[in-house]
Short mmCIF file of C-alpha atoms in Angstrom, two decimals:
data_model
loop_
_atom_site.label_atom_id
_atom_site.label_comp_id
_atom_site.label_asym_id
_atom_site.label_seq_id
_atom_site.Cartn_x
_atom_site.Cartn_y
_atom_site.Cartn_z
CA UNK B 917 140.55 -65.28 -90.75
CA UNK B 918 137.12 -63.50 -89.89
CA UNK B 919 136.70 -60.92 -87.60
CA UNK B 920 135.68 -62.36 -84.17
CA UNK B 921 132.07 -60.64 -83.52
CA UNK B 922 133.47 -60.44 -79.78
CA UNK B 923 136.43 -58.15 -80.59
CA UNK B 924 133.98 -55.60 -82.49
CA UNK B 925 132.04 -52.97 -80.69
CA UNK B 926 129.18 -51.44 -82.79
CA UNK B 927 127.85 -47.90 -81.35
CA UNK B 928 126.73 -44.07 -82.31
CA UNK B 929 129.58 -42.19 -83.62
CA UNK B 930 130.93 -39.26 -81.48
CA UNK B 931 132.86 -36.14 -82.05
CA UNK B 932 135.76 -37.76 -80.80
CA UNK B 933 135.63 -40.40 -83.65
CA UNK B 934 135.58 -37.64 -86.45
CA UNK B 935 139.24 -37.48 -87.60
CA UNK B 936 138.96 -41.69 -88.19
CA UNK B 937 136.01 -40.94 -89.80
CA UNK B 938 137.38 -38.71 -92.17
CA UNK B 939 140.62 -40.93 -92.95
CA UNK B 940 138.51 -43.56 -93.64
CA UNK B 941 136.03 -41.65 -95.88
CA UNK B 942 138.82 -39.69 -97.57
CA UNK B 943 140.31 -43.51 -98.87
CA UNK B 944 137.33 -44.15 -100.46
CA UNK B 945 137.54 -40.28 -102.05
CA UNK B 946 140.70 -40.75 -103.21
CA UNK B 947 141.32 -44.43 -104.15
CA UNK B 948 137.89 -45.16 -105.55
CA UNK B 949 134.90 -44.22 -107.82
CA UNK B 950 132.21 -45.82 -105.01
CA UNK B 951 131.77 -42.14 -103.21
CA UNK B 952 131.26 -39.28 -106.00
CA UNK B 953 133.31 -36.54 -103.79
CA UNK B 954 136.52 -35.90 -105.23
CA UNK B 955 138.84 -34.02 -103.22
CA UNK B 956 139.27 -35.21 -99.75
CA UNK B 957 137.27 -33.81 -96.98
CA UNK B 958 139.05 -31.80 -93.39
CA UNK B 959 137.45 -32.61 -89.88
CA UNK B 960 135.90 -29.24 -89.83
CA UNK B 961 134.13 -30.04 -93.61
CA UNK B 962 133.00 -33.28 -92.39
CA UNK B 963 131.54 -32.00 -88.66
CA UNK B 964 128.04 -30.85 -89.84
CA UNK B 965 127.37 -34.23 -91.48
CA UNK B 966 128.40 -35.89 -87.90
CA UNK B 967 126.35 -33.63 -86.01
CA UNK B 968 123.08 -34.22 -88.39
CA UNK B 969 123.08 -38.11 -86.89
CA UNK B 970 122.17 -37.93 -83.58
CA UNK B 971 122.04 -41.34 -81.25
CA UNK B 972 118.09 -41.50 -81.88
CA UNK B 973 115.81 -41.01 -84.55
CA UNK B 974 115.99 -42.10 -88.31
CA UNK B 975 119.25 -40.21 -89.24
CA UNK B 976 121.83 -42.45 -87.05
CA UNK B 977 125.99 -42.95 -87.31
CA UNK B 978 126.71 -45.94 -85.73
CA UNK B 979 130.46 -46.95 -85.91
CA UNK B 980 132.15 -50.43 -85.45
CA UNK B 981 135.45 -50.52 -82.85
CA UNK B 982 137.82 -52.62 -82.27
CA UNK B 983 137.69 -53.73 -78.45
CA UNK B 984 141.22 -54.35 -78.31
CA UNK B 985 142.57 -51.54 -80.32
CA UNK B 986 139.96 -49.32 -80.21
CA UNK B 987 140.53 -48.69 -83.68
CA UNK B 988 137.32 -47.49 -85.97
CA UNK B 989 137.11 -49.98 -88.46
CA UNK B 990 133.71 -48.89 -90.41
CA UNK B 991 130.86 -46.90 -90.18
CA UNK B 992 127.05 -47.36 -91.14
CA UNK B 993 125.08 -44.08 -91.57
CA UNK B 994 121.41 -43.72 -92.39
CA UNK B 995 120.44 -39.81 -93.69
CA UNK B 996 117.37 -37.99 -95.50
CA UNK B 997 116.48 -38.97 -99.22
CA UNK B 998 115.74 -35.53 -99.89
CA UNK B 999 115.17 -32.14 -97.67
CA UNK B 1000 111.36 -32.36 -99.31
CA UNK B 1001 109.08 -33.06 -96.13
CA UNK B 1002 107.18 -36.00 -98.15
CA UNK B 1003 110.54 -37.88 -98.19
CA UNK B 1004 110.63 -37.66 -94.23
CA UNK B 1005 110.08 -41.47 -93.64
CA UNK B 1006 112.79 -42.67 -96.44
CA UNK B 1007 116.53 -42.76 -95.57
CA UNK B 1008 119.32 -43.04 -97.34
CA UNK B 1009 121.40 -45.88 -95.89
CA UNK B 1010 125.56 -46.30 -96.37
CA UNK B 1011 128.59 -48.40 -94.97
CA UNK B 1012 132.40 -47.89 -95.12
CA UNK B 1013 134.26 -49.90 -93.80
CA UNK B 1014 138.89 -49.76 -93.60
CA UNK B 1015 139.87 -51.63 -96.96
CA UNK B 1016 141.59 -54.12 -94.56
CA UNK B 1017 138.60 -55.50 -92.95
CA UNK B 1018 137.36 -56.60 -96.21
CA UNK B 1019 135.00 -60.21 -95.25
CA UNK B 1020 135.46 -59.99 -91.97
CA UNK B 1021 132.21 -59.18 -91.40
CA UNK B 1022 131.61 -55.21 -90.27
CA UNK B 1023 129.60 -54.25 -92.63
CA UNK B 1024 127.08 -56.91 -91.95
CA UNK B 1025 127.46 -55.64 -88.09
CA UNK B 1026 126.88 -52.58 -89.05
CA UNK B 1027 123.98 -52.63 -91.12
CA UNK B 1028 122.34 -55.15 -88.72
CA UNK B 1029 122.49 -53.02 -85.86
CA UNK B 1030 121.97 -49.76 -87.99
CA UNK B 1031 118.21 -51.92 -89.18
CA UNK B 1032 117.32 -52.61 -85.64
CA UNK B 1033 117.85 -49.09 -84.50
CA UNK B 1034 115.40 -48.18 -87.42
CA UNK B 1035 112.39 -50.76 -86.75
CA UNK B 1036 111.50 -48.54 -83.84
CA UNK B 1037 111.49 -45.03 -86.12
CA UNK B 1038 108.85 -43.83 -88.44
CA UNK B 1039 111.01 -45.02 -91.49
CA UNK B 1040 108.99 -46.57 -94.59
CA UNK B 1041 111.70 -47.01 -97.11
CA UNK B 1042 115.61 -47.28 -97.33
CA UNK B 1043 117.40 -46.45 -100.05
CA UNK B 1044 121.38 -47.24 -101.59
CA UNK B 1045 122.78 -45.57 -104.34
CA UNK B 1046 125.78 -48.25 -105.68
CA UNK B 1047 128.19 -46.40 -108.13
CA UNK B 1048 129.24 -49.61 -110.87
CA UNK B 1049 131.25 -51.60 -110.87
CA UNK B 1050 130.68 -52.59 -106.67
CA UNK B 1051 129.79 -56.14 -106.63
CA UNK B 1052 130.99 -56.57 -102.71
CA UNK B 1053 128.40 -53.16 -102.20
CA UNK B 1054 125.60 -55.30 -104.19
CA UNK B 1055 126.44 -58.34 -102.33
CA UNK B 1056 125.88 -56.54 -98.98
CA UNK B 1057 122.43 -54.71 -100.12
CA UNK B 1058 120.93 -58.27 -101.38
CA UNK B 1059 122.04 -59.91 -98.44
CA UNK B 1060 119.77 -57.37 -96.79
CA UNK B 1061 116.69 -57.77 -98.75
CA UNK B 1062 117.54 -54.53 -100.45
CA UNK B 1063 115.82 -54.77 -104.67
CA UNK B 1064 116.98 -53.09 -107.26
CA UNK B 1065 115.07 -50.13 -108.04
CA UNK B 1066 116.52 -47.84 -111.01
CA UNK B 1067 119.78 -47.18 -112.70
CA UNK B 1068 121.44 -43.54 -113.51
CA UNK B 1069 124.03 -44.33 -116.37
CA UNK B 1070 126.99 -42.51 -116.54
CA UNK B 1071 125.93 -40.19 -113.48
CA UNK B 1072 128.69 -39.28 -112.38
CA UNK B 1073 132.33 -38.97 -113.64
CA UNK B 1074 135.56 -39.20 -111.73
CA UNK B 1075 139.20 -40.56 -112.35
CA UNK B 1076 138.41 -39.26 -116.29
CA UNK B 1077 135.72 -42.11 -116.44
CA UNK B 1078 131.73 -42.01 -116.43
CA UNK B 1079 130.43 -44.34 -113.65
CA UNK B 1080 126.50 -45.73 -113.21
CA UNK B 1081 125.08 -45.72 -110.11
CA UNK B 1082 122.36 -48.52 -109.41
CA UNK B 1083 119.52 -47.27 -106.59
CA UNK B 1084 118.39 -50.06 -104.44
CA UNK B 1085 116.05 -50.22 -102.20
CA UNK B 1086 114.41 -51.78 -98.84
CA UNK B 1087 111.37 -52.07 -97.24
CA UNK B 1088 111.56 -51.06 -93.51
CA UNK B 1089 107.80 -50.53 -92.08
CA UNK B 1090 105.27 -52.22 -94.24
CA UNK B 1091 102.19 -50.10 -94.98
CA UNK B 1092 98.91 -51.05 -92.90
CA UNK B 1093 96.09 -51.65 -94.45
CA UNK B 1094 93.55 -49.33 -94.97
CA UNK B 1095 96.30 -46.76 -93.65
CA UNK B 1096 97.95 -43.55 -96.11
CA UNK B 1097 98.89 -44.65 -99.87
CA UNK B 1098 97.05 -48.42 -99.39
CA UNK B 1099 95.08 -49.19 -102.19
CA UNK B 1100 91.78 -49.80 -99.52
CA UNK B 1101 92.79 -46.02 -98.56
CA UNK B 1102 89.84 -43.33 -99.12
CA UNK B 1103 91.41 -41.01 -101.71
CA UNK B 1104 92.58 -37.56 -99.99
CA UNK B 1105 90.33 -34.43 -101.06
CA UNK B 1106 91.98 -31.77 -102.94
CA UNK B 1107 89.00 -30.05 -103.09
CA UNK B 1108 88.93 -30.18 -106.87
#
């Protein structure tokens, strides 16, 4: 039976959901090949991430609750590409959600409300990294208008196997013409 939407509150993570958090990550760490980390993480390991998504801007944590409950039963987090400044308006966009919740339709919250929290940033691009075999992962990203972009075979290795990781990606702000990197776009000066 699906998930009633009613029963699920999406909203910015706090501090005070960190130890869920971390459970839920550390299932994934241990149980699966679809995060590369392989030891589980503590609270105190995992704090700095949580702290690097504030509730505005492009790098956002945005959890989905169970009203009744009030237990966390995902999470949706979009973070930087790459430290490089050029890479400032593409994220890197990810969703875990309990195993048990599997269909019921929280990732889809989550990734819809973590998209409309982005229209309003200065974010060009997002980007998923997929380790192989994820087909319910893939399903997700396509259902979002994410493309694939690239594939890094055998990338990373973990449970004594060598695992691919397909790179999607979505467009988020369409470039105006005539503005930076449009084809009508004077070419910048080096002075060369």
């Amino acid at each position: 039976m699906a998930q009633d939407r009613a029963e699920v509150q999406v909203r910015a993570g706090t501090e005070t959901d960190l130890e869920a958090l971390v459970e839920l990550y550390n299932h994934y760490v241990s149980e699966t090949a679809v995060t590369f980390d392989t030891v589980p993480l503590t609270p105190e390991q995992r704090r700095p991430w949580l702290h690097s998504h504030p509730e505005d801007g492009p790098h956002r944590l945005l959890v989905a609750q169970d009203v009744r409950s009030g237990r966390i039963l995902g999470y949706a987090a979009s973070s930087p590409l790459s430290p490089k400044p050029a890479y400032a308006t593409s994220v890197e966009v990810s969703v875990y959600c309990a195993p048990d919740t599997a269909g019921r339709g929280v990732g889809t919250r989550l990734y819809e409300a973590l998209f409309q929290a982005l229209e309003g940033e200065d974010v060009h691009r997002a980007y998923a990294g997929i380790a192989q075999p994820n087909e319910a992962s893939t399903r997700l990203h396509t259902r979002f208008g994410f493309k694939e972009a690239g594939r890094y075979g055998e990338v990373g290795r973990k449970f004594g196997a060598y695992w691919d990781v397909v790179w999607y990606e979505k467009e988020l702000r369409p470039r105006e013409p005539g503005g930076p990197g449009s084809p009508s776009a004077p070419a910048p000066d080096r002075g060369l």
